[in-house]
XYZ file of C-alpha atoms in Angstrom:
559
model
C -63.867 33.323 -21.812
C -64.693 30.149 -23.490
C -64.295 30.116 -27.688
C -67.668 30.576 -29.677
C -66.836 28.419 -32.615
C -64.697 25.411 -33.747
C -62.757 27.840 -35.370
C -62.010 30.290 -32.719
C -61.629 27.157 -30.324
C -58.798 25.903 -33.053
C -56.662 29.154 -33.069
C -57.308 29.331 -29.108
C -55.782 25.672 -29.103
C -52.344 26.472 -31.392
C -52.161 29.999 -29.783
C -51.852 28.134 -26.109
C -49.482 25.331 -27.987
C -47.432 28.207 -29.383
C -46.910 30.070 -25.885
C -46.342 26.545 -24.168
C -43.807 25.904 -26.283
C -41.833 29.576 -26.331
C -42.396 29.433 -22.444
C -40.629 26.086 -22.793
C -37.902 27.046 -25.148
C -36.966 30.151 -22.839
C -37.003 27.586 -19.683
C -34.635 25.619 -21.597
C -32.441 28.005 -22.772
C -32.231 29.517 -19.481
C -31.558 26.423 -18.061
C -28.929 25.657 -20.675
C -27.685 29.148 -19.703
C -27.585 28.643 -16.327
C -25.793 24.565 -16.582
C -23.376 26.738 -19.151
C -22.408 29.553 -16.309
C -22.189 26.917 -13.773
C -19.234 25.038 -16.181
C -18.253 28.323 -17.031
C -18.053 29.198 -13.140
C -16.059 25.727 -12.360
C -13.733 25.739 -14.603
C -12.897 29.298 -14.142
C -12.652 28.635 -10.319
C -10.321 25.613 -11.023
C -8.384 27.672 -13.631
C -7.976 30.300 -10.540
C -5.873 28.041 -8.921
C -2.991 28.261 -11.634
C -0.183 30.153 -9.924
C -1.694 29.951 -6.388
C 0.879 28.919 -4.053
C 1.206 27.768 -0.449
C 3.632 29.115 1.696
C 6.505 26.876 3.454
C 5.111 27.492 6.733
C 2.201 25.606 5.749
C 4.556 22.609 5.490
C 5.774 20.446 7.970
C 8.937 19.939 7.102
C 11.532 22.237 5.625
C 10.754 23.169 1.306
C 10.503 26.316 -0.400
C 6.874 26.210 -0.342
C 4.621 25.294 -3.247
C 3.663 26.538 -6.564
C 0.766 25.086 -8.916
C 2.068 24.903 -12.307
C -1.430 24.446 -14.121
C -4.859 23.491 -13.443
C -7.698 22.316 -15.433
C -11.029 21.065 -15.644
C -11.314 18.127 -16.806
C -14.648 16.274 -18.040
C -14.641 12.214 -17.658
C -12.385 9.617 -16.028
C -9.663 7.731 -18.367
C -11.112 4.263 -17.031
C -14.029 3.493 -19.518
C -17.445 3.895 -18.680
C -16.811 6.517 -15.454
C -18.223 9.616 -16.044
C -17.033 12.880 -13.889
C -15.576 15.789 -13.607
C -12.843 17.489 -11.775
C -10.068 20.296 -11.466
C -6.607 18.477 -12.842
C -4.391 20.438 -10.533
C -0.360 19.686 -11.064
C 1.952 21.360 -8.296
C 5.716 21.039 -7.404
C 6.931 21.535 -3.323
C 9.757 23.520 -4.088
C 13.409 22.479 -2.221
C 14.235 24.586 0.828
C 17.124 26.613 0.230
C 19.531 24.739 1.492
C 18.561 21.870 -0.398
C 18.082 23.413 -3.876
C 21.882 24.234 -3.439
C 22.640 21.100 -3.912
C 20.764 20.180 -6.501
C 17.856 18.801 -5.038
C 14.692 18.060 -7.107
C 11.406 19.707 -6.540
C 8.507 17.140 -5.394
C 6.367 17.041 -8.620
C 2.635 16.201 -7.877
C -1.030 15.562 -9.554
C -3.906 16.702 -7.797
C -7.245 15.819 -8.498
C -10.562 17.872 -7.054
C -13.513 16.214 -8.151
C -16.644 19.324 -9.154
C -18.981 16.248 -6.760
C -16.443 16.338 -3.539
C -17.323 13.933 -0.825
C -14.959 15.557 1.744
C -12.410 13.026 1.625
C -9.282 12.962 0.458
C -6.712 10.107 -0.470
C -2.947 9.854 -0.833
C -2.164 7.217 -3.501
C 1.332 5.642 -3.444
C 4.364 5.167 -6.372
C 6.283 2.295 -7.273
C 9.838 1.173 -7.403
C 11.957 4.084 -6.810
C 9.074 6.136 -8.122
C 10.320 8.709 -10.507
C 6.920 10.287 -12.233
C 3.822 11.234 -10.021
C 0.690 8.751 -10.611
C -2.134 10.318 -11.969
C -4.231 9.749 -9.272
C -7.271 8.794 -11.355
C -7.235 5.590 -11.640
C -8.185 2.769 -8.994
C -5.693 1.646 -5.836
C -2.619 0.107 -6.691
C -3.362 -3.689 -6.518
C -6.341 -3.446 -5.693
C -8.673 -2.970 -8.912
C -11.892 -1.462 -8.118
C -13.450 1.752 -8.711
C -10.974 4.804 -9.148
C -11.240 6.706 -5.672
C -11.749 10.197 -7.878
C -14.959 8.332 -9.712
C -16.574 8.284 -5.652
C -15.493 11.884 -4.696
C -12.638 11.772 -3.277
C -10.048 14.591 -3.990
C -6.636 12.395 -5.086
C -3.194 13.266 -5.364
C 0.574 11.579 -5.575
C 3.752 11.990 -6.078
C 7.048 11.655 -7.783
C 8.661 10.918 -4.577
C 11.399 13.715 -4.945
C 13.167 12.733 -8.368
C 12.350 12.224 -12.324
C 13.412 9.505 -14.159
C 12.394 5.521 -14.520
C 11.318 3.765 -11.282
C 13.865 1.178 -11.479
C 16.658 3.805 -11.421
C 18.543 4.572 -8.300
C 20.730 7.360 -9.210
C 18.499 10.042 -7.727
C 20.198 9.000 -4.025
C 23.641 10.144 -4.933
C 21.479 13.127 -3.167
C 21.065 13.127 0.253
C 17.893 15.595 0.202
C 16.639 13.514 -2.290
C 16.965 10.079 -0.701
C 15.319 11.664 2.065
C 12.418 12.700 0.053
C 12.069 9.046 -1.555
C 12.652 7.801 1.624
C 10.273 9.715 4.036
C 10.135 13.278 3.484
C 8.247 13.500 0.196
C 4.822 11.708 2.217
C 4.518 14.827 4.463
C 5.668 17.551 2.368
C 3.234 16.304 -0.334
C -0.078 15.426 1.948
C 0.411 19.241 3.680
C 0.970 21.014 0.597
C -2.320 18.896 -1.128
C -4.266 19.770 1.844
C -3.823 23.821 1.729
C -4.573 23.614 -2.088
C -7.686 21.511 -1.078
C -8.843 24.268 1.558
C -7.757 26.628 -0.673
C -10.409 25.333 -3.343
C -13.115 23.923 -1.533
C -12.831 26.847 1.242
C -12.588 23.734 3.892
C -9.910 21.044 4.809
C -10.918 17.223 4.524
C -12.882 15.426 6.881
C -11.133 12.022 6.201
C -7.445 11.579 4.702
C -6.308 8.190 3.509
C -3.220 6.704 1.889
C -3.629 3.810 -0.120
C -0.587 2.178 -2.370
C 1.339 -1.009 -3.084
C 5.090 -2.066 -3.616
C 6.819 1.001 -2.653
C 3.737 2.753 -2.094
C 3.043 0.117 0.400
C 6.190 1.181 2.254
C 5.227 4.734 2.016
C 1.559 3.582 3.928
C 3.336 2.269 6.917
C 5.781 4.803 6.982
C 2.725 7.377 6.909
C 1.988 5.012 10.256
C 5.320 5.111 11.681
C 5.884 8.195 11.016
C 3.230 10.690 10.125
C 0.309 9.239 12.551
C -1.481 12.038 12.706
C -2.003 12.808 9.070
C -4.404 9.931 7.961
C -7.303 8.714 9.542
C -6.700 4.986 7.853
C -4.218 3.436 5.547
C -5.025 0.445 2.900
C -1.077 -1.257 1.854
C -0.456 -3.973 -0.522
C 2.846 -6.071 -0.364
C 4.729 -3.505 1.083
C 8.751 -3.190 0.616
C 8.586 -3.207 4.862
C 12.413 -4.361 4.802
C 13.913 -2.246 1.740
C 17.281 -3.255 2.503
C 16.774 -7.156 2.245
C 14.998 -6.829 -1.137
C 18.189 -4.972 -2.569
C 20.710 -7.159 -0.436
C 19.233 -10.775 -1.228
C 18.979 -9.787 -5.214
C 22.807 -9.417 -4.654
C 23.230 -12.456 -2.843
C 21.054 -14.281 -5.670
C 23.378 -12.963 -9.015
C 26.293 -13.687 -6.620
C 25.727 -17.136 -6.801
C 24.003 -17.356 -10.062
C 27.012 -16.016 -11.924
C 29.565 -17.535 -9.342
C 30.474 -20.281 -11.720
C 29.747 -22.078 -14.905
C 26.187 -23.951 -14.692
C 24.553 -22.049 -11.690
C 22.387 -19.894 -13.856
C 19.195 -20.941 -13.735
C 16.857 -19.954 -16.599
C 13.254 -18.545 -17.068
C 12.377 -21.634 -18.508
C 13.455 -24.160 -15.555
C 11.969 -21.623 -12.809
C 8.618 -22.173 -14.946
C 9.353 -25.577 -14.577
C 9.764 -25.393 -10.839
C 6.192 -23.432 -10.678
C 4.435 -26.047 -12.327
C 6.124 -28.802 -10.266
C 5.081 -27.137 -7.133
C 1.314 -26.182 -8.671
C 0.574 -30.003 -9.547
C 2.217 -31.633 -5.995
C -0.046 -28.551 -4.273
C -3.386 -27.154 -6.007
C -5.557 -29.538 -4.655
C -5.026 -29.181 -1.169
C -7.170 -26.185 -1.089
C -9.570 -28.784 -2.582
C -9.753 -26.437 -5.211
C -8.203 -27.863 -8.614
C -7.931 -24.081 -9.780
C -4.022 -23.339 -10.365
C -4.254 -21.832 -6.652
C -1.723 -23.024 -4.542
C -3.413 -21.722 -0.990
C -2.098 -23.998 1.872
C 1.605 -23.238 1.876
C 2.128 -24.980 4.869
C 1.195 -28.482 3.467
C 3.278 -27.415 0.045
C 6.323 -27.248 2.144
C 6.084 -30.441 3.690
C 6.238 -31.624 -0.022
C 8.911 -29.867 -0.768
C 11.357 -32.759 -0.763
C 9.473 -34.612 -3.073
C 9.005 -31.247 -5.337
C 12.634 -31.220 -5.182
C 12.938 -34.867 -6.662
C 10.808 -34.767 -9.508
C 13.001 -31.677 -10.859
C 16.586 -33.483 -10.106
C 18.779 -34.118 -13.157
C 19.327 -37.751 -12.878
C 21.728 -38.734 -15.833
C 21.413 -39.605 -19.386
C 17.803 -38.652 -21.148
C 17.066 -35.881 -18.794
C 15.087 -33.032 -19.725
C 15.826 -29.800 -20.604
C 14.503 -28.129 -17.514
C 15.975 -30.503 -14.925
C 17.813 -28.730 -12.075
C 21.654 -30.031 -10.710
C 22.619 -29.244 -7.534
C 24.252 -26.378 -8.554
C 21.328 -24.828 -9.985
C 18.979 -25.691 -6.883
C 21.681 -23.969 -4.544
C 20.836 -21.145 -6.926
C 17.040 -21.364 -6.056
C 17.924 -21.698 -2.083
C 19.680 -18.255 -2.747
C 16.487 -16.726 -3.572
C 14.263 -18.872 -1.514
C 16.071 -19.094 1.765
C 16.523 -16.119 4.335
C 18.689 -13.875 3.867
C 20.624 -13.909 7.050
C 23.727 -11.012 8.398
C 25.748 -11.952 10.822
C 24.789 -8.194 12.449
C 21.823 -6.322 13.481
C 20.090 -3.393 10.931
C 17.890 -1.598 12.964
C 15.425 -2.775 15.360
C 16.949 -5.493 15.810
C 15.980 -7.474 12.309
C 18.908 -9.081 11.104
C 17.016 -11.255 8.236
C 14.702 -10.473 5.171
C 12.264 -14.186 4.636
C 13.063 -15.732 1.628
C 10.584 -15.954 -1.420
C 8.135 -19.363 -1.995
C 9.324 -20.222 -5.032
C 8.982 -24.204 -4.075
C 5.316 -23.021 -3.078
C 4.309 -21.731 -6.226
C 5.997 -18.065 -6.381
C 6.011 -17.295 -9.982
C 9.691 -16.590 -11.030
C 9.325 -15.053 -14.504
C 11.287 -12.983 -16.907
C 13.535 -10.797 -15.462
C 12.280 -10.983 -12.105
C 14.015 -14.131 -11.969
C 17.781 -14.633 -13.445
C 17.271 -12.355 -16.345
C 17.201 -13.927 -20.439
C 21.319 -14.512 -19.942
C 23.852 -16.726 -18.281
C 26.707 -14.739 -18.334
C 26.867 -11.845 -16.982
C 26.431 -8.202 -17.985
C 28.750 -5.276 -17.596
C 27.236 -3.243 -16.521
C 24.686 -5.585 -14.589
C 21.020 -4.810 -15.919
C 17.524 -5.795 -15.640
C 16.614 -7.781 -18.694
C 19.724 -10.356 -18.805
C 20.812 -10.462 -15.171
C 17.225 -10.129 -13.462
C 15.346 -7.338 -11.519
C 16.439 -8.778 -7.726
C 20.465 -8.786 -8.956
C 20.142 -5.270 -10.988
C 18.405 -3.723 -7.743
C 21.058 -4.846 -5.450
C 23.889 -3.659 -7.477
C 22.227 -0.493 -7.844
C 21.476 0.111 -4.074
C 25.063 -0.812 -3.455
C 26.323 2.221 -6.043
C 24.056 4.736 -5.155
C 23.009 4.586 -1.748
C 26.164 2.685 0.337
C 29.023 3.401 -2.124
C 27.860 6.613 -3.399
C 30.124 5.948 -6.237
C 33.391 4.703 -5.067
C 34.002 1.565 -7.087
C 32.945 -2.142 -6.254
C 33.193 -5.209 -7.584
C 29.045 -6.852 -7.219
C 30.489 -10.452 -7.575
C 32.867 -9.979 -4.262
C 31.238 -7.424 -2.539
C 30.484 -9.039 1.100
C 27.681 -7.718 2.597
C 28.197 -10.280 5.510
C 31.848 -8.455 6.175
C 31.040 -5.344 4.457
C 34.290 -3.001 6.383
C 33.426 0.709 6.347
C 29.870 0.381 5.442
C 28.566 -1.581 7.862
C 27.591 1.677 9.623
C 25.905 2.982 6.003
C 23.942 0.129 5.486
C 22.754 -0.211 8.855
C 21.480 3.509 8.864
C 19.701 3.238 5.590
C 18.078 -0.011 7.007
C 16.244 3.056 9.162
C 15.771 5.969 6.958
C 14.027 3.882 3.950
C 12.276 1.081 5.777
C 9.112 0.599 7.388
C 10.169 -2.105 9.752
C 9.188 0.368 13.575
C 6.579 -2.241 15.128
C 5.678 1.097 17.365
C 2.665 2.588 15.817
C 1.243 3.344 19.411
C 0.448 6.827 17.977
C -1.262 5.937 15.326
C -3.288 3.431 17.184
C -4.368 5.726 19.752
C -5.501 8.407 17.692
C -7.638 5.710 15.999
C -6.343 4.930 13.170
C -7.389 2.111 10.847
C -4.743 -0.197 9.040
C -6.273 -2.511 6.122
C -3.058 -5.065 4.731
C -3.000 -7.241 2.530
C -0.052 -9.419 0.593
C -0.204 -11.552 -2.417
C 1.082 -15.483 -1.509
C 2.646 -15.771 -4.877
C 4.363 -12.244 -4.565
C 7.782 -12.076 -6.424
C 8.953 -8.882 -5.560
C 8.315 -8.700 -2.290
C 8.755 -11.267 0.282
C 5.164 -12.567 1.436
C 7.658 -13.146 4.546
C 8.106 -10.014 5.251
C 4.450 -9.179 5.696
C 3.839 -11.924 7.890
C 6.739 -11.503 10.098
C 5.856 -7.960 10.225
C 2.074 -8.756 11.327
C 3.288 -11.062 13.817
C 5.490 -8.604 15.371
C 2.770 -6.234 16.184
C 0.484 -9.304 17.389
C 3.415 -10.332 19.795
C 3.588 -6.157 21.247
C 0.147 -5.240 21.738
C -1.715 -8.615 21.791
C -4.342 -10.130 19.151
C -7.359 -8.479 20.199
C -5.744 -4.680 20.983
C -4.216 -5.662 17.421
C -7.430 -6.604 16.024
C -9.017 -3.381 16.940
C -6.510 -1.428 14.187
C -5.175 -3.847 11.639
C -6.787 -6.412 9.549
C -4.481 -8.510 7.577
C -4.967 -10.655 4.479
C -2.710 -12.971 2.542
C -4.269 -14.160 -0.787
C -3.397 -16.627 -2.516
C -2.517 -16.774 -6.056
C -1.594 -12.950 -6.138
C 1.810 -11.890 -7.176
C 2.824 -8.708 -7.581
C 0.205 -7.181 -9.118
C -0.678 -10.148 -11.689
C -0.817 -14.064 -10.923
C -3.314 -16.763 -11.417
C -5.537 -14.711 -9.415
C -6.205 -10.814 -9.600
C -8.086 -9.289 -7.186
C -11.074 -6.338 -7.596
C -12.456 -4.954 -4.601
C -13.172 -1.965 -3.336
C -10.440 -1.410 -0.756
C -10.759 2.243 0.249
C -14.943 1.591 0.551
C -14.267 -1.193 3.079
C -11.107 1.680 4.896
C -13.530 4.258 4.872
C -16.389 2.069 6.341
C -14.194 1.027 9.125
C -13.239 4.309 9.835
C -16.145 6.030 9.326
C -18.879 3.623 10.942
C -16.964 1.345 13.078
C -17.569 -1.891 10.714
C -14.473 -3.741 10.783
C -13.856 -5.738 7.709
C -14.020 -9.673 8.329
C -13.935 -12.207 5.641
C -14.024 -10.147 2.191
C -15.049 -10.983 -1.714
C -13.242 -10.012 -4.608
C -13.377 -11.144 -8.329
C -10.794 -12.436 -10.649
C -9.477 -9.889 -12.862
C -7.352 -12.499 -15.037
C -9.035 -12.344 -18.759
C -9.363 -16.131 -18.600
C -10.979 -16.562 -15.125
C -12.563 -13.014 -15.242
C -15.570 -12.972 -12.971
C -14.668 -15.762 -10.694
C -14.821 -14.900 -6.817
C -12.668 -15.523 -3.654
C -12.743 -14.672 -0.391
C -9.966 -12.890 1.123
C -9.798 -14.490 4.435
C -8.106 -12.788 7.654
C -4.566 -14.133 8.268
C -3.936 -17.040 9.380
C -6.947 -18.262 7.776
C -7.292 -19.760 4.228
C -10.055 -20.828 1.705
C -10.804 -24.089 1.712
C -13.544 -25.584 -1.071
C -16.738 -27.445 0.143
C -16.960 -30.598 -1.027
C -19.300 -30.423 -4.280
C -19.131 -26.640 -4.577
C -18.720 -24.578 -7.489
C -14.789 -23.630 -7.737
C -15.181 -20.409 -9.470
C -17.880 -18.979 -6.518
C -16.529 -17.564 -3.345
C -19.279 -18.864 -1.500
C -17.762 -22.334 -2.236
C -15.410 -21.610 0.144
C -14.685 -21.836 3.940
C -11.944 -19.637 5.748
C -10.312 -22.047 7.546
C -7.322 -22.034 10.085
C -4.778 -24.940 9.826
């Protein structure tokens, strides 16, 4: 019925306002109710999960089973800007009972199940000798893009077997828990991840990935060597392929840094040496950018390089080089060579660039002192020499007492045997991946040129091996392989962001195999600037009048 008068139309009008709005303040609150339940339902469902264990059947390879120690939901990602939520699981694989008899560490591990799951899962990859799980929520290990947990995938990694810092080796006085850093920890963490995923999400993944650098690197191929059916693709960054000839070479380096009187060479001549090699070089790139990309054409300048650092006589400059000091530098830059086999046959771990524009800094070169430390350390004897001289006491000696300064690896008596074994257990050198290949599995590699941790050598010889076994095009058809130039490990003149499990999961997932690729400079300075990340052999090459900080500037090009 229609109102009579103005005024009765006027208390028709607020009466309808007033029930609009109530109706609307009840959908609200319902709604608010019902968003409230559904956090409330979440994080109780996550919470349920505390306690829950998985049984050591579950596991393929002998533990004590699981237990999760706590789990929690969690609102937003620590990388600014990234919204989300997800259930912050962390969970320990328990030694088998043999091995907790000895001592042996649990596996310590973060899991993280994301409330938006996109029915993936990846494996993320430690660091040094690991030591403390990574999070898991932050982006891929040398490769900055968007945290993996941001796009829905369920995360997790871990501690590799051991607590303590990741440059300490004493965990492998162990053998259950050199095992676990070596190999074991990969499997025994991915199956006991996977029941807690099923366990939570009621289903398994559809796609599993591992994705890590350095060590974590290491730990991808060995996933491919030696876990081929547990991940559908694998992204790796400069991976420590020949573990052995990192640690072995750092020893041959202090040996002849600290040999005699005037070898040493310091931080501030190997900076010297970087920017000798950076002005003969940059520009044959035809990029003047600080980029040395065309290490062939470096090398042949090598000799001059080499000149225009010699000490010369009276008035030369602090950060000459004598001929002492350069034999020092071919220590580090040359192959390492044994006069016996480590296994498959590799007998020699490639030497580092450093006349090509490897950045030798800090301790990662010779350390802040000439003389040398007792005991040997890090910070004034250099990362390479420390390393060595802690492989040598806790996983060949196993304590018995050496001297690092005589110590002859070439000759090495009664553990020849030792070293050659561990050359198997902890590297990732097995060229057969026929396995993996067949059950169509997707390798993504790439390796900084300026890497000074691990040998861009390595990677390349590595590569080539599997190009020489199965042919380029069979070879093709798995692996795509990129060396970039101006990346070291993890920093240098230029840092890479891309997304590096969207372009795995796309290969896997829709058969696009990555070609040529774009990423942006993450250096403050340069920030913004792109390159392309051209498939090995190639390089990038500027075009004549192009703009040096766009990647469309630039040509792949094969030389």
């Amino acid at each position: 019925m229609f109102p009579r008068t103005p005024e009765e139309a006027s208390m028709k009008i607020t009466g309808t306002r007033f029930c609009a709005g109530a109706a609307l303040l009840a959908l609200i609150s319902a709604g608010a109710a019902e968003a409230q339940s559904k956090n409330l339902d979440r994080a109780q469902h996550c919470a349920a999960l505390e306690g829950a264990s998985v049984p050591a059947d579950a596991i393929g390879l002998p533990t004590g089973g699981t237990v999760v120690k706590s789990a929690m939901l969690v609102q937003g990602l620590p990388t600014p800007g990234l919204a989300g939520e997800f259930c912050r699981v962390i969970a320990a694989v328990q030694p088998s009972p043999t091995d907790a008899a000895t001592g042996t560490p649990p596996i310590q591990f973060n899991l993280n199940l994301p409330s938006d799951w996109n029915g993936k899962a990846v494996h993320m990859g430690g660091g040094g000798y690991n030591g403390m799980a990574a999070s898991g929520t932050l982006w891929v290990s040398h490769a900055r893009g968007t945290p993996p947990l941001a796009k829905g995938y369920a995360t997790f990694a871990s501690d590799s077997g051991h607590t303590g810092l990741s440059t300490s080796a004493d965990f492998a006085s162990n053998d259950a828990a050199l095992l676990n850093f070596a190999h074991e920890h990969i499997k025994k963490t991915h199956d006991a991840a996977f029941a807690l995923i099923q366990q939570h999400y009621g289903k398994a993944p559809s796609r599993s990935y591992f994705a890590g650098a350095s060590t974590g690197g290491r730990e991808g191929l060995t996933a491919v060597q030696r876990y081929p059916q547990d991940y559908d693709g694998v992204y790796v960054n400069a991976p420590a392929i020949y573990f052995w000839g990192m640690r072995l070479i750092g020893l041959k380096l202090g040996q002849q840094a600290y040999g005699a009187p005037g070898n040493f060479v310091s931080p501030e001549q190997f900076q010297a040496i970087n920017a000798a090699a950076t002005d003969a070089c940059d520009g044959d790139d035809g990029a003047p950018d600080g980029i040395i990309s065309d290490v062939a054409a470096c090398k042949a300048k090598q000799a001059q390089i080499v000149e225009s650092l010699t000490c010369k006589g009276d008035g030369d400059n602090a950060v000459c080089l004598t001929p002492e000091q350069f034999r020092t530098v071919e220590a580090l830059s040359e192959d390492f060579t044994l006069p016996y086999d480590m296994a498959y046959g590799v007998n020699s771990y490639p030497g580092y660039d450093v006349m090509q524009g490897v950045p030798i800094r800090g301790n990662l070169g010779m350390g802040s002192s000439p003389t040398l430390a007792d005991p040997v350390n890090s910070l004034e004897n250099g990362y390479l020499f420390a390393q060595g001289v802690g492989y040598l006491s806790y996983f060949v000696t196993r304590g018995a007492p050496f001297d690092p300064m005589t110590f002859d690896v070439a000759n090495p008596g009664t553990y020849k045997d030792r070293l050659v074994e561990l050359s198997a257990v902890i590297g990732a050198m097995n060229p057969d991946v026929e396995a993996f290949r067949a059950a169509g599995g997707k390798l993504l590699f790439t390796q900084g040129a300026a890497d000074e941790a691990v040998s861009v050598g390595g990677s390349i010889r590595y590569y080539d091996q599997l190009v020489a076994h199965y042919g380029q095009q069979a070879t093709d058809d798995f692996l795509r392989f990129y060396v970039i130039p101006g990346f070291a490990h993890g920093l240098g003149n230029f840092i890479p962001t891309w997304e590096a499990v969207d372009v795995l999961d796309a290969w896997v997932e829709k058969g696009e195999a990555p070609d040529r690729l774009e990423a942006s400079d993450a250096n403050p300075a340069t920030a913004g600037r792109t390159r392309p990340l051209c498939r090995y052999p190639a390089i990038p090459v500027m075009k004549a009048g192009g703009d040096v900080n766009s990647a469309e500037s630039f040509d792949c090009v094969t030389r």
